[in-house]
PDB file of C-alpha atoms in Angstrom:
ATOM      1  CA  UNK S  78     117.250 143.712 228.137  1.00  0.00           C
ATOM      2  CA  UNK S  79     117.913 140.791 225.734  1.00  0.00           C
ATOM      3  CA  UNK S  80     114.684 138.540 225.646  1.00  0.00           C
ATOM      4  CA  UNK S  81     116.569 135.326 224.540  1.00  0.00           C
ATOM      5  CA  UNK S  82     118.240 135.815 228.015  1.00  0.00           C
ATOM      6  CA  UNK S  83     115.092 135.970 229.821  1.00  0.00           C
ATOM      7  CA  UNK S  84     113.722 133.022 227.949  1.00  0.00           C
ATOM      8  CA  UNK S  85     116.824 130.949 228.782  1.00  0.00           C
ATOM      9  CA  UNK S  86     116.257 131.857 232.433  1.00  0.00           C
ATOM     10  CA  UNK S  87     112.575 131.103 232.564  1.00  0.00           C
ATOM     11  CA  UNK S  88     113.438 127.532 230.977  1.00  0.00           C
ATOM     12  CA  UNK S  89     116.041 126.969 233.646  1.00  0.00           C
ATOM     13  CA  UNK S  90     113.652 127.534 236.300  1.00  0.00           C
ATOM     14  CA  UNK S  91     110.909 125.739 234.853  1.00  0.00           C
ATOM     15  CA  UNK S  92     112.899 122.594 233.897  1.00  0.00           C
ATOM     16  CA  UNK S  93     114.804 122.607 236.906  1.00  0.00           C
ATOM     17  CA  UNK S  94     118.433 122.539 235.401  1.00  0.00           C
ATOM     18  CA  UNK S  95     120.841 124.335 232.822  1.00  0.00           C
ATOM     19  CA  UNK S  96     121.015 120.967 230.939  1.00  0.00           C
ATOM     20  CA  UNK S  97     117.292 120.405 230.612  1.00  0.00           C
ATOM     21  CA  UNK S  98     116.858 124.078 229.577  1.00  0.00           C
ATOM     22  CA  UNK S  99     119.458 123.481 227.102  1.00  0.00           C
ATOM     23  CA  UNK S 100     117.573 120.708 225.428  1.00  0.00           C
ATOM     24  CA  UNK S 101     114.238 122.629 225.379  1.00  0.00           C
ATOM     25  CA  UNK S 102     115.951 125.838 224.040  1.00  0.00           C
ATOM     26  CA  UNK S 103     117.830 123.838 221.351  1.00  0.00           C
ATOM     27  CA  UNK S 104     121.140 125.557 222.591  1.00  0.00           C
ATOM     28  CA  UNK S 105     124.253 124.324 224.237  1.00  0.00           C
ATOM     29  CA  UNK S 106     124.486 124.139 228.077  1.00  0.00           C
ATOM     30  CA  UNK S 107     127.445 126.615 228.320  1.00  0.00           C
ATOM     31  CA  UNK S 108     125.300 129.128 226.145  1.00  0.00           C
ATOM     32  CA  UNK S 109     122.510 128.773 228.674  1.00  0.00           C
ATOM     33  CA  UNK S 110     124.631 129.471 231.456  1.00  0.00           C
ATOM     34  CA  UNK S 111     126.372 132.397 230.056  1.00  0.00           C
ATOM     35  CA  UNK S 112     122.951 134.076 228.988  1.00  0.00           C
ATOM     36  CA  UNK S 113     121.760 133.782 232.752  1.00  0.00           C
ATOM     37  CA  UNK S 114     125.093 135.134 233.935  1.00  0.00           C
ATOM     38  CA  UNK S 115     124.803 138.057 231.568  1.00  0.00           C
ATOM     39  CA  UNK S 116     121.140 138.721 232.635  1.00  0.00           C
ATOM     40  CA  UNK S 117     122.455 138.535 236.467  1.00  0.00           C
ATOM     41  CA  UNK S 118     125.082 141.025 235.552  1.00  0.00           C
ATOM     42  CA  UNK S 119     122.743 143.407 233.843  1.00  0.00           C
ATOM     43  CA  UNK S 120     120.179 143.390 236.729  1.00  0.00           C
ATOM     44  CA  UNK S 121     123.026 143.473 239.212  1.00  0.00           C
ATOM     45  CA  UNK S 122     121.868 140.633 241.276  1.00  0.00           C
ATOM     46  CA  UNK S 123     122.030 136.892 241.732  1.00  0.00           C
ATOM     47  CA  UNK S 124     118.713 135.153 240.536  1.00  0.00           C
ATOM     48  CA  UNK S 125     119.528 131.565 240.846  1.00  0.00           C
ATOM     49  CA  UNK S 126     121.486 129.383 243.430  1.00  0.00           C
ATOM     50  CA  UNK S 127     123.237 126.730 241.433  1.00  0.00           C
ATOM     51  CA  UNK S 128     123.459 123.238 242.929  1.00  0.00           C
ATOM     52  CA  UNK S 129     125.158 120.222 241.653  1.00  0.00           C
ATOM     53  CA  UNK S 130     121.797 118.644 239.794  1.00  0.00           C
ATOM     54  CA  UNK S 131     119.365 121.617 240.165  1.00  0.00           C
ATOM     55  CA  UNK S 132     118.748 125.074 240.662  1.00  0.00           C
ATOM     56  CA  UNK S 133     116.916 127.472 243.213  1.00  0.00           C
ATOM     57  CA  UNK S 134     115.541 130.762 242.919  1.00  0.00           C
ATOM     58  CA  UNK S 135     116.731 133.678 245.193  1.00  0.00           C
ATOM     59  CA  UNK S 136     114.255 135.809 246.633  1.00  0.00           C
ATOM     60  CA  UNK S 137     115.083 138.408 244.054  1.00  0.00           C
ATOM     61  CA  UNK S 138     115.086 135.827 241.366  1.00  0.00           C
ATOM     62  CA  UNK S 139     111.586 134.885 242.656  1.00  0.00           C
ATOM     63  CA  UNK S 140     110.381 138.476 242.088  1.00  0.00           C
ATOM     64  CA  UNK S 141     111.990 138.699 238.479  1.00  0.00           C
ATOM     65  CA  UNK S 142     110.705 135.428 237.326  1.00  0.00           C
ATOM     66  CA  UNK S 143     106.997 136.819 237.802  1.00  0.00           C
ATOM     67  CA  UNK S 144     107.915 139.867 235.760  1.00  0.00           C
ATOM     68  CA  UNK S 145     110.039 137.713 233.210  1.00  0.00           C
ATOM     69  CA  UNK S 146     106.808 135.637 232.555  1.00  0.00           C
ATOM     70  CA  UNK S 147     104.817 138.696 232.034  1.00  0.00           C
ATOM     71  CA  UNK S 148     107.330 139.956 229.505  1.00  0.00           C
ATOM     72  CA  UNK S 149     107.595 136.974 227.404  1.00  0.00           C
ATOM     73  CA  UNK S 150     103.806 136.479 227.383  1.00  0.00           C
ATOM     74  CA  UNK S 151     103.159 140.190 226.259  1.00  0.00           C
ATOM     75  CA  UNK S 152     106.057 139.528 223.578  1.00  0.00           C
ATOM     76  CA  UNK S 153     104.210 136.452 222.289  1.00  0.00           C
ATOM     77  CA  UNK S 154     100.652 138.194 222.348  1.00  0.00           C
ATOM     78  CA  UNK S 155     102.231 140.981 220.365  1.00  0.00           C
ATOM     79  CA  UNK S 156     103.768 138.827 217.629  1.00  0.00           C
ATOM     80  CA  UNK S 157     100.602 136.646 217.417  1.00  0.00           C
ATOM     81  CA  UNK S 158      98.583 139.754 216.998  1.00  0.00           C
ATOM     82  CA  UNK S 159     100.755 141.205 214.342  1.00  0.00           C
ATOM     83  CA  UNK S 160     101.285 137.978 212.358  1.00  0.00           C
ATOM     84  CA  UNK S 161      97.702 136.830 212.528  1.00  0.00           C
ATOM     85  CA  UNK S 162      96.329 140.268 211.489  1.00  0.00           C
ATOM     86  CA  UNK S 163      93.682 139.417 208.788  1.00  0.00           C
ATOM     87  CA  UNK S 164      94.887 142.694 206.930  1.00  0.00           C
ATOM     88  CA  UNK S 165      98.651 141.708 206.890  1.00  0.00           C
ATOM     89  CA  UNK S 166     100.048 141.546 203.468  1.00  0.00           C
ATOM     90  CA  UNK S 167     102.430 138.459 204.169  1.00  0.00           C
ATOM     91  CA  UNK S 168     101.875 135.515 206.479  1.00  0.00           C
ATOM     92  CA  UNK S 169     104.556 133.085 207.698  1.00  0.00           C
ATOM     93  CA  UNK S 170     102.865 129.974 209.081  1.00  0.00           C
ATOM     94  CA  UNK S 171     105.562 127.908 211.131  1.00  0.00           C
ATOM     95  CA  UNK S 172     104.897 124.145 211.835  1.00  0.00           C
ATOM     96  CA  UNK S 173     106.761 122.297 214.498  1.00  0.00           C
ATOM     97  CA  UNK S 174     106.776 118.544 213.563  1.00  0.00           C
ATOM     98  CA  UNK S 175     108.810 115.598 215.554  1.00  0.00           C
ATOM     99  CA  UNK S 176     110.414 113.926 212.530  1.00  0.00           C
ATOM    100  CA  UNK S 177     110.396 110.377 211.455  1.00  0.00           C
ATOM    101  CA  UNK S 178     106.831 109.686 212.237  1.00  0.00           C
ATOM    102  CA  UNK S 179     105.879 112.718 209.970  1.00  0.00           C
ATOM    103  CA  UNK S 180     108.419 112.655 207.397  1.00  0.00           C
ATOM    104  CA  UNK S 181     106.450 111.124 205.030  1.00  0.00           C
ATOM    105  CA  UNK S 182     102.909 112.503 205.848  1.00  0.00           C
ATOM    106  CA  UNK S 183     103.907 116.067 205.625  1.00  0.00           C
ATOM    107  CA  UNK S 184     104.618 116.091 201.858  1.00  0.00           C
ATOM    108  CA  UNK S 185     101.036 115.571 201.243  1.00  0.00           C
ATOM    109  CA  UNK S 186     100.192 118.783 203.213  1.00  0.00           C
ATOM    110  CA  UNK S 187     103.177 120.912 201.939  1.00  0.00           C
ATOM    111  CA  UNK S 188     102.233 120.007 198.114  1.00  0.00           C
ATOM    112  CA  UNK S 189      98.674 120.636 198.496  1.00  0.00           C
ATOM    113  CA  UNK S 190      99.266 124.198 200.136  1.00  0.00           C
ATOM    114  CA  UNK S 191     101.683 125.009 197.451  1.00  0.00           C
ATOM    115  CA  UNK S 192      99.177 123.957 194.611  1.00  0.00           C
ATOM    116  CA  UNK S 193      96.573 126.122 196.343  1.00  0.00           C
ATOM    117  CA  UNK S 194      98.851 129.108 195.298  1.00  0.00           C
ATOM    118  CA  UNK S 195      98.073 131.572 198.022  1.00  0.00           C
ATOM    119  CA  UNK S 196     101.215 133.627 197.181  1.00  0.00           C
ATOM    120  CA  UNK S 197     100.602 135.778 200.567  1.00  0.00           C
ATOM    121  CA  UNK S 198     101.520 132.591 202.807  1.00  0.00           C
ATOM    122  CA  UNK S 199     104.765 131.156 203.212  1.00  0.00           C
ATOM    123  CA  UNK S 200     104.892 127.780 204.984  1.00  0.00           C
ATOM    124  CA  UNK S 201     108.032 126.770 207.134  1.00  0.00           C
ATOM    125  CA  UNK S 202     108.303 123.269 208.546  1.00  0.00           C
ATOM    126  CA  UNK S 203     110.753 122.796 211.439  1.00  0.00           C
ATOM    127  CA  UNK S 204     111.636 119.509 213.210  1.00  0.00           C
ATOM    128  CA  UNK S 205     111.569 119.677 216.936  1.00  0.00           C
ATOM    129  CA  UNK S 206     111.497 117.235 219.961  1.00  0.00           C
ATOM    130  CA  UNK S 207     107.907 115.918 220.522  1.00  0.00           C
ATOM    131  CA  UNK S 208     108.003 116.535 224.031  1.00  0.00           C
ATOM    132  CA  UNK S 209     108.889 120.326 223.486  1.00  0.00           C
ATOM    133  CA  UNK S 210     106.415 121.112 220.785  1.00  0.00           C
ATOM    134  CA  UNK S 211     103.286 121.974 222.926  1.00  0.00           C
ATOM    135  CA  UNK S 212     105.419 124.531 224.727  1.00  0.00           C
ATOM    136  CA  UNK S 213     106.804 125.901 221.660  1.00  0.00           C
ATOM    137  CA  UNK S 214     102.967 126.515 220.357  1.00  0.00           C
ATOM    138  CA  UNK S 215     101.925 127.826 223.874  1.00  0.00           C
ATOM    139  CA  UNK S 216     104.878 130.334 223.675  1.00  0.00           C
ATOM    140  CA  UNK S 217     103.738 131.684 220.240  1.00  0.00           C
ATOM    141  CA  UNK S 218     107.185 130.646 218.587  1.00  0.00           C
ATOM    142  CA  UNK S 219     105.148 128.742 216.014  1.00  0.00           C
ATOM    143  CA  UNK S 220     101.637 128.617 214.945  1.00  0.00           C
ATOM    144  CA  UNK S 221     100.857 124.800 214.471  1.00  0.00           C
ATOM    145  CA  UNK S 222     102.584 121.570 216.021  1.00  0.00           C
ATOM    146  CA  UNK S 223     102.348 117.761 215.505  1.00  0.00           C
ATOM    147  CA  UNK S 224     103.092 115.785 218.460  1.00  0.00           C
ATOM    148  CA  UNK S 225     102.057 112.824 220.673  1.00  0.00           C
ATOM    149  CA  UNK S 226     102.415 114.751 223.878  1.00  0.00           C
ATOM    150  CA  UNK S 227      99.553 116.422 225.408  1.00  0.00           C
ATOM    151  CA  UNK S 228     100.178 119.329 227.883  1.00  0.00           C
ATOM    152  CA  UNK S 229      98.038 120.746 230.621  1.00  0.00           C
ATOM    153  CA  UNK S 230      98.076 124.327 229.037  1.00  0.00           C
ATOM    154  CA  UNK S 231      94.282 125.247 228.837  1.00  0.00           C
ATOM    155  CA  UNK S 232      95.071 127.606 225.858  1.00  0.00           C
ATOM    156  CA  UNK S 233      95.839 124.708 223.684  1.00  0.00           C
ATOM    157  CA  UNK S 234      93.632 122.538 221.561  1.00  0.00           C
ATOM    158  CA  UNK S 235      94.459 119.134 220.229  1.00  0.00           C
ATOM    159  CA  UNK S 236      92.986 117.459 217.243  1.00  0.00           C
ATOM    160  CA  UNK S 237      93.619 113.793 216.356  1.00  0.00           C
ATOM    161  CA  UNK S 238      95.389 113.445 213.080  1.00  0.00           C
ATOM    162  CA  UNK S 239      96.711 109.627 212.995  1.00  0.00           C
ATOM    163  CA  UNK S 240      97.562 106.863 215.078  1.00  0.00           C
ATOM    164  CA  UNK S 241     101.110 105.384 214.339  1.00  0.00           C
ATOM    165  CA  UNK S 242     101.310 101.600 214.912  1.00  0.00           C
ATOM    166  CA  UNK S 243     104.259  98.852 214.540  1.00  0.00           C
ATOM    167  CA  UNK S 244     103.461  96.820 211.605  1.00  0.00           C
ATOM    168  CA  UNK S 245     105.151  93.689 210.045  1.00  0.00           C
ATOM    169  CA  UNK S 246     106.327  94.257 206.448  1.00  0.00           C
ATOM    170  CA  UNK S 247     107.287  91.388 204.058  1.00  0.00           C
ATOM    171  CA  UNK S 248     108.322  90.945 200.333  1.00  0.00           C
ATOM    172  CA  UNK S 249     105.191  91.098 198.118  1.00  0.00           C
ATOM    173  CA  UNK S 250     105.583  87.298 197.105  1.00  0.00           C
ATOM    174  CA  UNK S 251     102.908  84.298 197.410  1.00  0.00           C
ATOM    175  CA  UNK S 252     104.491  82.727 200.300  1.00  0.00           C
ATOM    176  CA  UNK S 253     103.948  85.882 202.416  1.00  0.00           C
ATOM    177  CA  UNK S 254     100.405  86.449 201.560  1.00  0.00           C
ATOM    178  CA  UNK S 255      97.829  85.636 204.403  1.00  0.00           C
ATOM    179  CA  UNK S 256     100.198  84.550 206.934  1.00  0.00           C
ATOM    180  CA  UNK S 257      99.310  82.549 210.081  1.00  0.00           C
ATOM    181  CA  UNK S 258     101.329  83.008 213.265  1.00  0.00           C
ATOM    182  CA  UNK S 259     102.775  79.715 212.747  1.00  0.00           C
ATOM    183  CA  UNK S 260     103.849  80.477 209.198  1.00  0.00           C
ATOM    184  CA  UNK S 261     105.288  83.793 210.548  1.00  0.00           C
ATOM    185  CA  UNK S 262     107.282  81.913 213.067  1.00  0.00           C
ATOM    186  CA  UNK S 263     108.654  79.689 210.420  1.00  0.00           C
ATOM    187  CA  UNK S 264     109.682  82.649 208.304  1.00  0.00           C
ATOM    188  CA  UNK S 265     111.289  84.151 211.171  1.00  0.00           C
ATOM    189  CA  UNK S 266     113.592  81.212 211.484  1.00  0.00           C
ATOM    190  CA  UNK S 267     114.213  80.521 207.883  1.00  0.00           C
ATOM    191  CA  UNK S 268     113.954  83.654 206.073  1.00  0.00           C
ATOM    192  CA  UNK S 269     115.241  86.089 209.167  1.00  0.00           C
ATOM    193  CA  UNK S 270     114.443  89.355 210.483  1.00  0.00           C
ATOM    194  CA  UNK S 271     115.901  92.960 209.397  1.00  0.00           C
ATOM    195  CA  UNK S 272     115.733  94.376 212.568  1.00  0.00           C
ATOM    196  CA  UNK S 273     115.008  98.153 212.841  1.00  0.00           C
ATOM    197  CA  UNK S 274     117.497  99.477 215.343  1.00  0.00           C
ATOM    198  CA  UNK S 275     115.385 101.304 218.117  1.00  0.00           C
ATOM    199  CA  UNK S 276     118.117 100.611 220.674  1.00  0.00           C
ATOM    200  CA  UNK S 277     117.451  98.305 223.574  1.00  0.00           C
ATOM    201  CA  UNK S 278     114.452 100.348 224.990  1.00  0.00           C
ATOM    202  CA  UNK S 279     111.645  98.404 223.038  1.00  0.00           C
ATOM    203  CA  UNK S 280     112.905  94.972 223.589  1.00  0.00           C
ATOM    204  CA  UNK S 281     110.086  94.085 226.096  1.00  0.00           C
ATOM    205  CA  UNK S 282     107.449  95.170 223.432  1.00  0.00           C
ATOM    206  CA  UNK S 283     108.912  92.634 220.982  1.00  0.00           C
ATOM    207  CA  UNK S 284     109.234  89.950 223.517  1.00  0.00           C
ATOM    208  CA  UNK S 285     105.667  90.286 224.723  1.00  0.00           C
ATOM    209  CA  UNK S 286     104.486  90.385 221.131  1.00  0.00           C
ATOM    210  CA  UNK S 287     106.430  87.310 219.934  1.00  0.00           C
ATOM    211  CA  UNK S 288     105.863  85.410 223.110  1.00  0.00           C
ATOM    212  CA  UNK S 289     101.954  85.816 222.938  1.00  0.00           C
ATOM    213  CA  UNK S 290     101.394  85.853 219.233  1.00  0.00           C
ATOM    214  CA  UNK S 291     103.923  83.108 217.981  1.00  0.00           C
ATOM    215  CA  UNK S 292     105.415  81.731 221.141  1.00  0.00           C
ATOM    216  CA  UNK S 293     108.978  82.426 220.579  1.00  0.00           C
ATOM    217  CA  UNK S 294     111.606  84.729 222.182  1.00  0.00           C
ATOM    218  CA  UNK S 295     112.882  87.588 220.365  1.00  0.00           C
ATOM    219  CA  UNK S 296     116.424  86.354 220.620  1.00  0.00           C
ATOM    220  CA  UNK S 297     115.902  83.035 219.326  1.00  0.00           C
ATOM    221  CA  UNK S 298     114.789  84.797 216.021  1.00  0.00           C
ATOM    222  CA  UNK S 299     117.251  84.736 213.155  1.00  0.00           C
ATOM    223  CA  UNK S 300     118.450  88.305 212.512  1.00  0.00           C
ATOM    224  CA  UNK S 301     119.836  88.970 208.890  1.00  0.00           C
ATOM    225  CA  UNK S 302     120.973  92.503 210.191  1.00  0.00           C
ATOM    226  CA  UNK S 303     120.358  95.462 212.232  1.00  0.00           C
ATOM    227  CA  UNK S 304     119.877  99.090 210.758  1.00  0.00           C
ATOM    228  CA  UNK S 305     118.647 102.538 211.845  1.00  0.00           C
ATOM    229  CA  UNK S 306     117.960 103.717 208.325  1.00  0.00           C
ATOM    230  CA  UNK S 307     114.385 102.768 207.248  1.00  0.00           C
ATOM    231  CA  UNK S 308     115.226 103.438 203.552  1.00  0.00           C
ATOM    232  CA  UNK S 309     117.740 100.754 203.537  1.00  0.00           C
ATOM    233  CA  UNK S 310     115.166  98.411 205.219  1.00  0.00           C
ATOM    234  CA  UNK S 311     112.418  98.962 202.936  1.00  0.00           C
ATOM    235  CA  UNK S 312     114.548  98.281 199.978  1.00  0.00           C
ATOM    236  CA  UNK S 313     115.906  95.072 201.627  1.00  0.00           C
ATOM    237  CA  UNK S 314     112.506  93.752 202.239  1.00  0.00           C
ATOM    238  CA  UNK S 315     111.330  94.636 198.853  1.00  0.00           C
ATOM    239  CA  UNK S 316     114.298  92.570 197.343  1.00  0.00           C
ATOM    240  CA  UNK S 317     113.065  89.731 199.353  1.00  0.00           C
ATOM    241  CA  UNK S 318     115.942  89.856 201.943  1.00  0.00           C
ATOM    242  CA  UNK S 319     114.046  89.243 204.932  1.00  0.00           C
ATOM    243  CA  UNK S 320     110.980  90.629 206.792  1.00  0.00           C
ATOM    244  CA  UNK S 321     110.974  93.594 209.308  1.00  0.00           C
ATOM    245  CA  UNK S 322     109.000  95.456 211.835  1.00  0.00           C
ATOM    246  CA  UNK S 323     108.569  99.134 211.517  1.00  0.00           C
ATOM    247  CA  UNK S 324     106.429 101.996 212.017  1.00  0.00           C
ATOM    248  CA  UNK S 325     103.007 102.354 210.049  1.00  0.00           C
ATOM    249  CA  UNK S 326     103.853 105.982 209.021  1.00  0.00           C
ATOM    250  CA  UNK S 327     107.033 105.162 207.289  1.00  0.00           C
ATOM    251  CA  UNK S 328     106.026 102.011 204.953  1.00  0.00           C
ATOM    252  CA  UNK S 329     102.910 103.581 203.474  1.00  0.00           C
ATOM    253  CA  UNK S 330     104.226 104.740 200.136  1.00  0.00           C
ATOM    254  CA  UNK S 331     105.880 101.211 199.128  1.00  0.00           C
ATOM    255  CA  UNK S 332     102.921  99.310 200.698  1.00  0.00           C
ATOM    256  CA  UNK S 333     100.231 101.412 198.773  1.00  0.00           C
ATOM    257  CA  UNK S 334     102.213 100.874 195.474  1.00  0.00           C
ATOM    258  CA  UNK S 335     102.061  97.181 196.172  1.00  0.00           C
ATOM    259  CA  UNK S 336     105.993  96.787 196.453  1.00  0.00           C
ATOM    260  CA  UNK S 337     105.611  95.198 199.947  1.00  0.00           C
ATOM    261  CA  UNK S 338     102.891  93.546 202.174  1.00  0.00           C
ATOM    262  CA  UNK S 339     101.853  94.748 205.581  1.00  0.00           C
ATOM    263  CA  UNK S 340     100.410  93.065 208.676  1.00  0.00           C
ATOM    264  CA  UNK S 341      99.049  94.824 211.716  1.00  0.00           C
ATOM    265  CA  UNK S 342     100.564  93.609 215.059  1.00  0.00           C
ATOM    266  CA  UNK S 343      97.600  94.429 217.276  1.00  0.00           C
ATOM    267  CA  UNK S 344      98.708  95.231 220.801  1.00  0.00           C
ATOM    268  CA  UNK S 345     102.382  95.872 220.056  1.00  0.00           C
ATOM    269  CA  UNK S 346     102.219  99.722 220.074  1.00  0.00           C
ATOM    270  CA  UNK S 347      99.726 102.404 219.052  1.00  0.00           C
ATOM    271  CA  UNK S 348     100.508 106.183 219.533  1.00  0.00           C
ATOM    272  CA  UNK S 349      98.170 108.864 218.512  1.00  0.00           C
ATOM    273  CA  UNK S 350      99.389 112.022 217.205  1.00  0.00           C
ATOM    274  CA  UNK S 351      97.815 115.360 217.163  1.00  0.00           C
ATOM    275  CA  UNK S 352      97.769 118.766 215.739  1.00  0.00           C
ATOM    276  CA  UNK S 353      97.994 121.372 218.454  1.00  0.00           C
ATOM    277  CA  UNK S 354      97.330 125.014 218.350  1.00  0.00           C
ATOM    278  CA  UNK S 355      96.394 127.913 220.420  1.00  0.00           C
ATOM    279  CA  UNK S 356      92.653 128.132 220.202  1.00  0.00           C
ATOM    280  CA  UNK S 357      92.543 131.911 220.569  1.00  0.00           C
ATOM    281  CA  UNK S 358      95.055 132.563 218.324  1.00  0.00           C
ATOM    282  CA  UNK S 359      93.451 130.398 215.444  1.00  0.00           C
ATOM    283  CA  UNK S 360      90.151 132.106 215.894  1.00  0.00           C
ATOM    284  CA  UNK S 361      91.613 135.370 214.803  1.00  0.00           C
ATOM    285  CA  UNK S 362      93.229 134.076 211.491  1.00  0.00           C
ATOM    286  CA  UNK S 363      91.271 132.643 208.406  1.00  0.00           C
ATOM    287  CA  UNK S 364      94.649 131.206 206.919  1.00  0.00           C
ATOM    288  CA  UNK S 365      95.720 129.745 209.943  1.00  0.00           C
ATOM    289  CA  UNK S 366      92.586 128.071 210.412  1.00  0.00           C
ATOM    290  CA  UNK S 367      92.462 126.796 206.951  1.00  0.00           C
ATOM    291  CA  UNK S 368      95.932 125.555 207.347  1.00  0.00           C
ATOM    292  CA  UNK S 369      95.334 123.626 210.551  1.00  0.00           C
ATOM    293  CA  UNK S 370      92.112 121.958 208.711  1.00  0.00           C
ATOM    294  CA  UNK S 371      94.229 120.814 205.666  1.00  0.00           C
ATOM    295  CA  UNK S 372      96.971 119.644 208.051  1.00  0.00           C
ATOM    296  CA  UNK S 373      94.547 117.299 210.254  1.00  0.00           C
ATOM    297  CA  UNK S 374      92.922 116.180 206.683  1.00  0.00           C
ATOM    298  CA  UNK S 375      96.056 115.352 204.940  1.00  0.00           C
ATOM    299  CA  UNK S 376      97.839 113.707 207.922  1.00  0.00           C
ATOM    300  CA  UNK S 377      94.823 111.490 208.503  1.00  0.00           C
ATOM    301  CA  UNK S 378      94.373 110.608 204.976  1.00  0.00           C
ATOM    302  CA  UNK S 379      98.311 109.694 204.666  1.00  0.00           C
ATOM    303  CA  UNK S 380      98.194 106.615 207.363  1.00  0.00           C
ATOM    304  CA  UNK S 381      96.045 103.654 206.310  1.00  0.00           C
ATOM    305  CA  UNK S 382      95.941 100.580 208.423  1.00  0.00           C
ATOM    306  CA  UNK S 383      96.762  97.070 206.901  1.00  0.00           C
ATOM    307  CA  UNK S 384      93.732  94.774 206.693  1.00  0.00           C
ATOM    308  CA  UNK S 385      95.800  91.776 207.570  1.00  0.00           C
ATOM    309  CA  UNK S 386      96.722  91.587 211.015  1.00  0.00           C
ATOM    310  CA  UNK S 387      98.086  88.988 213.823  1.00  0.00           C
TER     311      UNK S 387
END
């Protein structure tokens, strides 16, 4: 019996649809569908009743789901025991991270662990969707995760690592230092705003911040351009071509090096990120405990908060 087919069946049941299961499993919807069909063929019975936007377990499906969970949990426990055995000659520590918010921060951890020179440990950092990371850690697929999402799984532990904020970045030039809200308003009209293209979703955040802080509407601000690549925006701001709002996790290096200035935008957006792990698994592995401690420490040290604010 193929364990990947069983995992797909479980995801379809727990997520409520083939499309949602495909997202969580990082597979295409036809692949998930074919895997479940293959499982049903192997078992010689129908497990799911397919509806337009949902699924329903048959009676035999309900029975098999109970055993399927037990099988996958047993597999995960076996893998954890083998991987975390203190006498094992070789350890692979896999870390799930959500991308963007941790792109800059993880380099500190990775470099430090490589410098420690433990040749019996190999670190693998893999990008996954934030919401899926707690489930990935709970399943035993990966040892450590970084996420903003907290699940209700009692077997998981979360340690706060850093808080992401939206900050204003400007060129490091005299006229941008110690800005007041009135001066910021004038600069948004005269110098313009290079807008990080998050999409339409966060518009209410900008409108709320601009309205309360500087008394102007988002759409009355002069836009010099829209871009979804933060490297380009950072270079444009550093070159004096406008000001921008972006995540505090992204602008750390040029800001710390004095190439740009940064202001906190209090009340605009704050997201806490945690290192998540299976608390029973980590007790049995000295190396995994050390990796977790270093990860929390380096992530925390990687995000400094600007002293200036609005």
